[in-house]
CSV table of C-alpha atoms and ligand atoms in Angstrom, one decimal:
chain,number,residue,atom,x,y,z
A,1,MET,CA,2.5,28.9,0.0
A,2,ALA,CA,4.3,26.4,-2.3
A,3,LEU,CA,1.5,25.3,-4.5
A,4,GLU,CA,3.5,24.0,-7.5
A,5,LEU,CA,3.6,20.3,-8.0
A,6,ALA,CA,6.7,20.0,-5.9
A,7,GLY,CA,9.5,17.8,-7.3
A,8,ASN,CA,11.5,20.7,-6.0
A,9,SER,CA,15.3,20.6,-6.0
A,10,ARG,CA,15.9,20.5,-2.2
A,11,GLU,CA,13.7,17.4,-2.1
A,12,THR,CA,15.6,15.8,-5.0
A,13,GLU,CA,18.9,16.6,-3.3
A,14,GLN,CA,17.8,14.7,-0.2
A,15,ILE,CA,16.7,11.8,-2.3
A,16,VAL,CA,20.1,11.7,-4.1
A,17,ALA,CA,22.0,11.9,-0.8
A,18,PHE,CA,20.1,9.0,0.5
A,19,ILE,CA,20.8,7.0,-2.7
A,20,HIS,CA,24.5,7.6,-2.4
A,21,GLU,CA,24.6,6.7,1.2
A,22,HIS,CA,22.6,3.5,0.6
A,23,LYS,CA,24.3,2.4,-2.5
A,24,SER,CA,27.7,2.5,-0.8
A,25,LYS,CA,26.4,0.0,1.8
A,26,GLN,CA,25.2,-2.7,-0.6
A,27,THR,CA,26.8,-4.8,-3.3
A,28,ASP,CA,23.6,-5.6,-5.2
A,29,PRO,CA,22.7,-3.1,-7.9
A,30,PHE,CA,20.6,-0.4,-6.5
A,31,CYS,CA,16.9,-0.4,-7.3
A,32,ALA,CA,14.2,1.3,-5.1
A,33,TYR,CA,11.2,3.4,-4.8
A,34,LEU,CA,11.8,6.4,-2.6
A,35,HIS,CA,9.1,8.6,-1.1
A,36,HIS,CA,9.9,12.0,0.3
A,37,MET,CA,7.4,12.0,3.1
A,38,PRO,CA,7.7,15.6,4.3
A,39,GLY,CA,7.2,16.6,0.7
A,40,LEU,CA,4.1,14.4,0.4
A,41,ARG,CA,2.7,15.9,3.6
A,42,THR,CA,3.5,19.5,2.8
A,43,THR,CA,2.0,19.3,-0.7
A,44,ALA,CA,-1.2,17.5,0.6
A,45,ASN,CA,-1.6,20.0,3.4
A,46,ASN,CA,-1.2,23.0,1.1
A,47,ARG,CA,-3.8,21.6,-1.3
A,48,VAL,CA,-6.3,20.8,1.5
A,49,GLN,CA,-5.8,24.2,3.2
A,50,SER,CA,-6.1,26.3,0.1
A,51,LEU,CA,-9.5,24.8,-1.0
A,52,PRO,CA,-12.6,26.8,-0.4
A,53,GLU,CA,-14.7,25.6,2.5
A,54,PHE,CA,-17.4,24.0,0.4
A,55,CYS,CA,-14.8,21.6,-1.1
A,56,ARG,CA,-13.4,18.3,0.3
A,57,LEU,CA,-10.3,16.6,-0.9
A,58,PHE,CA,-10.2,12.8,-0.8
A,59,TYR,CA,-7.3,10.6,-1.8
A,60,ALA,CA,-8.0,7.9,-4.4
A,61,VAL,CA,-5.9,5.1,-3.0
A,62,LYS,CA,-5.5,3.0,-6.1
A,63,ALA,CA,-2.8,5.4,-7.2
A,64,ASN,CA,-0.6,4.2,-4.3
A,65,SER,CA,-2.0,2.2,-1.4
A,66,GLU,CA,1.2,1.5,0.6
A,67,PRO,CA,0.5,1.7,4.3
A,68,HIS,CA,3.0,4.5,4.9
A,69,ILE,CA,1.4,6.7,2.3
A,70,LEU,CA,-2.1,6.1,3.7
A,71,GLN,CA,-0.9,6.8,7.3
A,72,ALA,CA,0.8,10.0,6.2
A,73,LEU,CA,-2.3,11.3,4.4
A,74,ALA,CA,-4.9,10.2,6.9
A,75,PRO,CA,-4.6,13.2,9.2
A,76,ILE,CA,-4.5,15.6,6.2
A,77,VAL,CA,-7.1,14.7,3.7
A,78,HIS,CA,-10.9,14.7,4.3
A,79,GLY,CA,-11.1,11.0,3.5
A,80,PHE,CA,-10.3,8.3,1.0
A,81,GLU,CA,-11.8,6.8,-2.1
A,82,ALA,CA,-11.7,3.0,-2.4
A,83,ALA,CA,-12.3,0.9,-5.5
A,84,SER,CA,-12.4,-2.6,-3.8
A,85,LEU,CA,-12.9,-4.2,-0.4
A,86,GLY,CA,-9.2,-4.8,-0.3
A,87,GLU,CA,-8.6,-1.1,-0.5
A,88,ILE,CA,-11.3,-0.5,2.1
A,89,VAL,CA,-9.4,-2.8,4.5
A,90,LYS,CA,-6.1,-1.1,3.8
A,91,ILE,CA,-7.6,2.3,4.5
A,92,ARG,CA,-9.2,1.1,7.8
A,93,GLN,CA,-5.8,-0.3,8.9
A,94,ALA,CA,-4.3,3.2,8.4
A,95,ALA,CA,-7.2,5.4,9.2
A,96,PRO,CA,-9.9,3.7,11.4
A,97,ASP,CA,-12.2,6.7,11.4
A,98,SER,CA,-11.7,8.5,8.0
A,99,PRO,CA,-14.7,8.9,5.7
A,100,ILE,CA,-14.5,6.5,2.8
A,101,LEU,CA,-16.2,6.7,-0.6
A,102,PHE,CA,-16.5,3.4,-2.4
A,103,GLY,CA,-16.8,3.2,-6.2
A,104,GLY,CA,-16.0,1.0,-9.2
A,105,PRO,CA,-17.9,-1.2,-11.6
A,106,GLY,CA,-18.9,-4.8,-10.7
A,107,LYS,CA,-19.1,-4.6,-6.9
A,108,THR,CA,-19.8,-8.0,-5.4
A,109,LEU,CA,-22.3,-8.8,-2.6
A,110,GLU,CA,-19.3,-9.5,-0.4
A,111,GLU,CA,-17.8,-6.1,-1.2
A,112,LEU,CA,-21.0,-4.3,-0.6
A,113,GLU,CA,-21.4,-6.1,2.7
A,114,GLY,CA,-17.8,-5.3,3.6
A,115,ALA,CA,-18.4,-1.6,2.8
A,116,LEU,CA,-21.3,-1.5,5.4
A,117,ARG,CA,-19.2,-3.4,8.0
A,118,HIS,CA,-16.3,-0.9,7.6
A,119,ASN,CA,-18.6,2.1,7.8
A,120,VAL,CA,-18.2,3.4,4.3
A,121,HIS,CA,-19.6,6.9,4.1
A,122,LEU,CA,-21.0,6.9,0.6
A,123,ILE,CA,-21.3,4.3,-2.1
A,124,HIS,CA,-21.1,5.2,-5.7
A,125,ALA,CA,-23.7,3.2,-7.6
A,126,GLU,CA,-22.6,2.2,-11.1
A,127,SER,CA,-25.8,0.4,-12.3
A,128,ILE,CA,-29.4,-0.4,-11.5
A,129,HIS,CA,-28.4,-4.0,-10.7
A,130,GLU,CA,-25.9,-2.7,-8.2
A,131,LEU,CA,-28.6,-0.5,-6.6
A,132,ASN,CA,-30.8,-3.5,-6.3
A,133,LYS,CA,-28.1,-5.6,-4.7
A,134,LEU,CA,-27.2,-2.8,-2.3
A,135,ASN,CA,-30.8,-2.2,-1.3
A,136,ALA,CA,-31.2,-6.0,-0.4
A,137,ILE,CA,-28.1,-5.9,1.7
A,138,ALA,CA,-29.2,-2.7,3.4
A,139,GLN,CA,-32.5,-4.3,4.2
A,140,ARG,CA,-30.8,-7.3,5.7
A,141,HIS,CA,-28.8,-5.0,7.9
A,142,GLY,CA,-31.9,-3.0,8.7
A,143,ARG,CA,-30.3,0.4,7.8
A,144,MET,CA,-30.4,3.1,5.3
A,145,VAL,CA,-27.4,3.4,3.0
A,146,SER,CA,-26.4,6.7,1.3
A,147,VAL,CA,-25.5,6.5,-2.4
A,148,LEU,CA,-24.3,8.8,-5.1
A,149,LEU,CA,-25.3,7.9,-8.6
A,150,ARG,CA,-22.3,7.7,-10.9
A,151,ILE,CA,-23.2,9.2,-14.3
A,152,ASN,CA,-21.4,8.8,-17.6
A,153,LEU,CA,-22.1,12.1,-19.4
A,154,ARG,CA,-22.7,12.5,-23.0
A,155,GLY,CA,-19.7,14.3,-24.5
A,156,PRO,CA,-17.9,16.1,-25.7
A,157,LEU,CA,-15.7,16.6,-22.6
A,158,PRO,CA,-12.2,18.0,-22.4
A,159,ALA,CA,-9.4,15.8,-23.7
A,160,ALA,CA,-7.0,14.1,-21.2
A,161,THR,CA,-4.9,10.9,-21.3
A,162,LEU,CA,-7.7,8.6,-20.2
A,163,ALA,CA,-11.5,9.1,-20.7
A,164,MET,CA,-13.9,7.3,-18.4
A,165,GLY,CA,-16.9,9.3,-19.5
A,166,GLY,CA,-18.2,11.3,-22.4
A,167,ARG,CA,-17.9,8.1,-24.5
A,168,PRO,CA,-18.9,4.5,-24.2
A,169,THR,CA,-17.2,2.9,-21.2
A,170,GLN,CA,-18.0,0.4,-18.5
A,171,PHE,CA,-18.3,3.2,-16.0
A,172,GLY,CA,-21.4,4.8,-14.5
A,173,MET,CA,-24.9,5.1,-15.9
A,174,ASP,CA,-25.7,6.7,-19.2
A,175,GLU,CA,-26.8,10.3,-18.8
A,176,THR,CA,-29.8,9.6,-20.9
A,177,GLN,CA,-31.1,7.0,-18.4
A,178,ILE,CA,-31.0,9.3,-15.4
A,179,GLY,CA,-34.8,9.8,-15.1
A,180,GLN,CA,-35.3,6.0,-15.3
A,181,VAL,CA,-32.6,5.4,-12.7
A,182,ILE,CA,-34.0,7.9,-10.3
A,183,GLN,CA,-37.5,6.5,-10.7
A,184,HIS,CA,-36.2,3.1,-10.0
A,185,VAL,CA,-34.1,4.0,-6.9
A,186,LYS,CA,-37.2,5.7,-5.4
A,187,GLN,CA,-38.7,2.3,-5.2
A,188,LEU,CA,-35.8,1.0,-3.1
A,189,PRO,CA,-36.6,2.0,0.5
A,190,PHE,CA,-33.2,1.3,2.1
A,191,LEU,CA,-31.3,3.6,-0.2
A,192,ARG,CA,-30.9,7.3,0.1
A,193,VAL,CA,-29.6,9.2,-2.9
A,194,GLU,CA,-27.6,12.1,-1.7
A,195,GLY,CA,-26.1,13.3,-5.0
A,196,PHE,CA,-24.1,12.4,-8.1
A,197,HIS,CA,-20.7,11.2,-8.9
A,198,PHE,CA,-18.7,12.0,-12.0
A,199,HIS,CA,-15.2,10.8,-12.8
A,200,SER,CA,-14.9,11.4,-16.5
A,201,LEU,CA,-11.2,11.7,-17.2
A,202,SER,CA,-7.7,11.2,-15.9
A,203,ASN,CA,-4.5,13.2,-16.3
A,204,ASN,CA,-6.1,16.5,-17.3
A,205,LEU,CA,-3.4,19.2,-17.4
A,206,ASP,CA,-5.6,22.2,-17.9
A,207,ALA,CA,-7.0,23.9,-14.8
A,208,GLY,CA,-9.3,26.2,-16.8
A,209,GLU,CA,-10.9,23.2,-18.6
A,210,HIS,CA,-11.2,21.4,-15.3
A,211,ILE,CA,-13.2,24.3,-13.8
A,212,LYS,CA,-15.4,24.3,-16.9
A,213,LEU,CA,-16.0,20.6,-16.4
A,214,VAL,CA,-16.9,21.0,-12.8
A,215,GLN,CA,-19.3,23.8,-13.8
A,216,HIS,CA,-20.9,21.5,-16.2
A,217,TYR,CA,-21.4,18.9,-13.5
A,218,ILE,CA,-22.9,21.4,-11.1
A,219,ARG,CA,-25.3,22.7,-13.7
A,220,LEU,CA,-26.5,19.2,-14.6
A,221,ALA,CA,-26.7,17.9,-11.0
A,222,GLY,CA,-28.7,21.0,-10.0
A,223,GLU,CA,-31.1,20.4,-12.9
A,224,TRP,CA,-31.6,16.7,-12.1
A,225,ALA,CA,-32.0,17.4,-8.4
A,226,GLY,CA,-34.8,19.9,-9.2
A,227,LYS,CA,-36.5,17.9,-11.9
A,228,TYR,CA,-36.5,14.5,-10.1
A,229,GLY,CA,-36.7,15.7,-6.5
A,230,VAL,CA,-33.5,14.2,-5.1
A,231,GLU,CA,-31.2,15.6,-2.5
A,232,LEU,CA,-27.9,17.2,-3.5
A,233,ASN,CA,-25.8,17.0,-0.4
A,234,TYR,CA,-22.8,15.8,-2.3
A,235,LEU,CA,-21.5,16.4,-5.8
A,236,ASN,CA,-18.4,14.3,-6.4
A,237,ALA,CA,-16.4,15.7,-9.3
A,238,GLY,CA,-13.9,12.7,-9.3
A,239,GLY,CA,-10.2,12.9,-9.7
A,240,GLY,CA,-8.2,13.4,-12.9
A,241,LEU,CA,-6.0,16.4,-12.1
A,242,GLY,CA,-2.9,15.6,-14.1
A,243,VAL,CA,0.8,15.4,-14.0
A,244,ASN,CA,2.7,16.7,-17.0
A,245,TYR,CA,5.4,14.0,-17.5
A,246,ALA,CA,6.5,15.4,-20.8
A,247,ASP,CA,7.2,18.9,-19.5
A,248,LEU,CA,8.0,19.0,-15.8
A,249,ASP,CA,7.9,22.8,-15.8
A,250,ALA,CA,4.3,23.0,-17.1
A,251,GLN,CA,2.2,21.4,-14.4
A,252,PHE,CA,-1.5,21.6,-13.6
A,253,ASP,CA,-2.0,25.1,-12.2
A,254,TRP,CA,-3.4,24.5,-8.7
A,255,GLY,CA,-3.5,28.2,-7.9
A,256,ALA,CA,-5.7,28.9,-11.0
A,257,PHE,CA,-7.8,26.0,-10.1
A,258,VAL,CA,-8.5,27.3,-6.6
A,259,SER,CA,-9.2,30.7,-8.0
A,260,GLY,CA,-11.7,29.1,-10.4
A,261,LEU,CA,-13.4,27.4,-7.5
A,262,GLU,CA,-13.7,30.7,-5.7
A,263,ASN,CA,-14.6,32.9,-8.6
A,264,GLU,CA,-16.5,30.6,-11.1
A,265,ILE,CA,-17.9,27.8,-9.0
A,266,ARG,CA,-18.8,29.2,-5.6
A,267,LYS,CA,-21.7,31.3,-7.0
A,268,ASP,CA,-23.3,28.2,-8.5
A,269,MET,CA,-23.1,26.0,-5.3
A,270,ARG,CA,-26.2,25.4,-3.3
A,271,PRO,CA,-25.6,26.0,0.4
A,272,GLU,CA,-26.2,22.4,1.4
A,273,THR,CA,-23.9,20.8,-1.2
A,274,ALA,CA,-20.3,19.8,-0.6
A,275,LEU,CA,-18.1,19.5,-3.7
A,276,LEU,CA,-15.9,16.5,-3.4
A,277,PHE,CA,-12.7,15.7,-5.3
A,278,GLU,CA,-11.0,12.3,-5.1
A,279,CYS,CA,-7.5,12.7,-6.5
A,280,GLY,CA,-5.0,10.0,-6.9
A,281,ARG,CA,-2.1,10.9,-9.2
A,282,TYR,CA,-2.1,14.5,-8.2
A,283,MET,CA,-1.6,13.6,-4.5
A,284,THR,CA,1.3,11.1,-4.6
A,285,ALA,CA,3.1,11.3,-8.0
A,286,ALA,CA,5.5,14.2,-7.2
A,287,SER,CA,7.0,12.9,-3.9
A,288,GLY,CA,7.8,9.5,-5.3
A,289,TYR,CA,10.9,8.4,-7.2
A,290,TYR,CA,12.0,5.2,-8.8
A,291,ALA,CA,15.8,4.8,-8.8
A,292,ALA,CA,17.5,2.1,-10.9
A,293,GLU,CA,21.2,1.4,-11.3
A,294,VAL,CA,22.6,1.1,-14.8
A,295,LEU,CA,23.8,-2.5,-15.5
A,296,ASP,CA,24.9,-2.2,-19.1
A,297,ILE,CA,25.1,0.1,-22.0
A,298,LYS,CA,25.1,-1.0,-25.6
A,299,GLN,CA,24.5,0.1,-29.1
A,300,ASN,CA,22.1,-1.9,-31.3
A,301,HIS,CA,21.1,-0.9,-34.9
A,302,GLY,CA,22.5,2.6,-34.3
A,303,ARG,CA,20.6,3.2,-31.0
A,304,HIS,CA,22.1,3.5,-27.5
A,305,TYR,CA,20.4,1.3,-24.9
A,306,VAL,CA,20.9,1.8,-21.2
A,307,ILE,CA,19.8,-1.3,-19.3
A,308,VAL,CA,18.9,-0.8,-15.7
A,309,ARG,CA,18.2,-3.0,-12.7
A,310,GLY,CA,14.4,-3.4,-12.6
A,311,GLY,CA,12.1,-2.3,-15.4
A,312,THR,CA,8.4,-2.0,-16.3
A,313,HIS,CA,7.5,-5.0,-14.1
A,314,GLN,CA,8.2,-2.6,-11.2
A,315,PHE,CA,7.4,0.7,-12.9
A,316,ARG,CA,4.8,0.0,-15.6
A,317,LEU,CA,3.5,3.6,-15.9
A,318,PRO,CA,5.6,4.5,-19.0
A,319,ALA,CA,4.7,1.3,-20.8
A,320,SER,CA,1.1,1.6,-19.9
A,321,TRP,CA,0.8,5.2,-21.1
A,322,GLN,CA,3.4,4.7,-23.9
A,323,HIS,CA,5.3,7.7,-22.8
A,324,SER,CA,9.0,8.4,-22.1
A,325,HIS,CA,9.3,8.9,-18.4
A,326,PRO,CA,11.3,11.9,-17.2
A,327,PHE,CA,14.6,11.0,-15.4
A,328,GLU,CA,18.0,12.4,-14.5
A,329,VAL,CA,21.3,10.6,-14.3
A,330,ILE,CA,22.8,10.5,-10.8
A,331,PRO,CA,26.6,10.0,-11.4
A,332,VAL,CA,28.3,7.5,-9.1
A,333,GLN,CA,32.1,7.9,-9.2
A,334,GLU,CA,33.1,4.5,-7.7
A,335,TRP,CA,34.0,1.7,-10.2
A,336,GLU,CA,35.7,-1.1,-8.4
A,337,TYR,CA,36.0,-3.7,-11.2
A,338,PRO,CA,39.1,-4.7,-13.1
A,339,TYR,CA,37.3,-4.4,-16.5
A,340,ASP,CA,36.1,-1.4,-18.6
A,341,ARG,CA,33.2,0.6,-17.4
A,342,PRO,CA,30.6,0.9,-20.2
A,343,ALA,CA,29.9,4.6,-20.8
A,344,VAL,CA,28.5,7.0,-23.4
A,345,GLU,CA,28.6,10.8,-23.7
A,346,ALA,CA,26.5,13.3,-25.6
A,347,VAL,CA,24.1,10.8,-27.2
A,348,HIS,CA,20.4,10.0,-27.1
A,349,VAL,CA,19.6,6.9,-25.0
A,350,THR,CA,16.7,4.6,-24.6
A,351,VAL,CA,16.4,3.3,-21.0
A,352,VAL,CA,15.1,-0.2,-20.7
A,353,GLY,CA,14.8,-2.8,-17.9
A,354,GLN,CA,15.7,-6.5,-17.6
A,355,LEU,CA,12.6,-8.1,-19.0
A,356,CYS,CA,12.7,-10.2,-22.1
A,357,THR,CA,10.3,-8.1,-24.1
A,358,PRO,CA,10.9,-5.1,-26.3
A,359,LYS,CA,8.1,-3.4,-24.5
A,360,ASP,CA,10.2,-3.0,-21.4
A,361,VAL,CA,11.0,0.6,-22.2
A,362,LEU,CA,11.1,3.3,-19.5
A,363,ALA,CA,12.3,6.3,-21.5
A,364,GLN,CA,13.0,6.7,-25.2
A,365,ASP,CA,15.6,8.6,-27.2
A,366,VAL,CA,16.5,11.1,-24.5
A,367,PRO,CA,19.7,13.2,-24.8
A,368,VAL,CA,22.2,12.7,-22.0
A,369,LYS,CA,25.6,14.4,-21.3
A,370,GLN,CA,27.0,11.2,-19.8
A,371,VAL,CA,25.9,7.9,-18.5
A,372,ARG,CA,27.9,5.0,-17.2
A,373,ALA,CA,27.3,1.5,-15.8
A,374,GLY,CA,27.0,2.0,-12.1
A,375,ASP,CA,25.3,5.4,-12.4
A,376,ILE,CA,21.7,5.7,-11.1
A,377,ILE,CA,18.8,6.6,-13.3
A,378,LEU,CA,16.4,8.6,-11.1
A,379,PHE,CA,12.8,8.7,-12.5
A,380,ARG,CA,10.7,11.6,-11.1
A,381,TYR,CA,7.0,11.7,-10.5
A,382,ALA,CA,6.9,8.0,-9.9
A,383,GLY,CA,4.8,8.0,-6.7
A,384,ALA,CA,1.4,7.3,-8.3
A,385,TYR,CA,0.5,4.4,-10.6
A,386,GLY,CA,4.1,3.1,-10.4
A,387,TRP,CA,4.6,0.1,-8.2
A,388,ALA,CA,0.8,-0.1,-7.7
A,389,ILE,CA,0.0,-1.0,-11.3
A,390,SER,CA,3.0,-3.2,-12.1
A,391,HIS,CA,3.2,-7.0,-12.5
A,392,HIS,CA,6.0,-7.5,-9.9
A,393,ASP,CA,6.8,-11.1,-10.3
A,394,PHE,CA,7.0,-11.4,-14.1
A,395,LEU,CA,10.5,-12.9,-14.7
A,396,SER,CA,10.9,-13.4,-10.9
A,397,HIS,CA,13.6,-10.7,-10.4
A,398,PRO,CA,14.0,-9.4,-6.8
A,399,HIS,CA,11.7,-6.6,-5.8
A,400,PRO,CA,13.0,-3.1,-5.4
A,401,GLY,CA,13.5,-1.5,-2.0
A,402,HIS,CA,10.8,0.8,-0.7
A,403,TYR,CA,12.0,3.7,1.4
A,404,TYR,CA,10.0,6.3,3.1
A,405,LEU,CA,12.3,9.2,3.8
A,406,GLU,CA,11.6,11.0,7.0
A,407,PRO,CA,14.1,13.0,9.0
A,408,SER,CA,15.4,9.5,9.9
A,409,PRO,CA,14.5,7.2,7.0
A,410,VAL,CA,12.1,4.3,7.3
A,411,SER,CA,13.0,1.4,5.2
A,412,VAL,CA,10.7,-1.4,4.1
A,413,THR,CA,12.2,-4.0,1.7
B,1,PLP,C1,-8.9,6.3,-10.4
B,1,PLP,C2,-10.0,7.0,-9.9
B,1,PLP,C3,-9.8,8.3,-9.3
B,1,PLP,C4,-8.4,8.9,-9.2
B,1,PLP,O1,-8.0,9.3,-10.5
B,1,PLP,P1,-6.7,10.2,-10.7
B,1,PLP,O2,-6.7,10.4,-12.1
B,1,PLP,O3,-5.5,9.5,-10.2
B,1,PLP,O4,-6.9,11.5,-9.9
B,1,PLP,C5,-10.9,8.9,-8.8
B,1,PLP,N1,-12.1,8.4,-8.9
B,1,PLP,C6,-12.4,7.2,-9.5
B,1,PLP,C7,-13.7,6.7,-9.5
B,1,PLP,C8,-11.3,6.5,-10.0
B,1,PLP,O5,-11.6,5.4,-10.6
């Protein structure tokens, strides 16, 4: 079973062939997101199939909520995690019957109503006020609503790029308030607590640490369930499985993670408890690419700048995380213009977009053999938190193409 975080070379070859074919048909500079759909399905399938039977894998749609992605994943994953009513609606359009988990701080009355209307399976409650609101709505609908209590644990927790828990944040309820929260929710007759939700970090690269974290969750949830007499039908361990953008060959070790679930976690699970994961980045990053044509190359204060069509208004991830995003140069031989073709060889380049801000940097000081105007910069691992988190209309440049490569490619522009 191919369990590595894909980005494999056959897939990349197909993407490159598609770019060449497409670029030759258009006069505008090439700029597009490309999704390798068979790659996405195969990886998702392998992950779901390899999990022990007490686990469920949900897709956290905020990483990439494009309809094609949701439709492709719907028959594979156990369900979806939504963070807004808008996401719930998108999921329902792609997957009318899939289980949905609904979380996130500051849920409005309208969103909670909408969640019931769209048959959300579990709601992650983030505060006592939210529990009160939800109970009132459930009462109005005359039905019981199942909730998981989202808990922000006291640290220290393993390090990762983003920490939602183990430190002060707007997420979840403080671990030290758990007794008080459960006492309170027991007074709310329309709510049924079915377990706990933890999503403490994002982009964790260490499978062993992640197993330890899940073990910690299981131990605490078991203690609370016993001490306060609540059901433990679900323990949601969140997402946060990472992508190593700095070293593509050292990815999160899924095989070790699954072994950890079998060998370290299984023995601690109660028979009635399902262990849920709601992964975003780890599901869609690898099969997505952002391809941008080189418009100009210049030297400024001793540095080489490669300016591409597009930029961080379309692919904000590297600016948001202040990292240099991995890319390769796809050479394009044709040059049909009567003037010189800008080019550099054997230098370090900084790849930037077309925005009027020095923050519009996609990759920094990266050695390249050769790059010329008209070549394509192909950014890998761009399928999650790329287009989805970007401010598309800043500067009003045209949007990139969006291509979903199937045996016969589907294009949405
Ligand atoms: C964003 C988010 C996820 C997904 O996180 P990844 O790091 O992309 O796996 C899961 N659960 C919650 C509550 C989230 O906010």
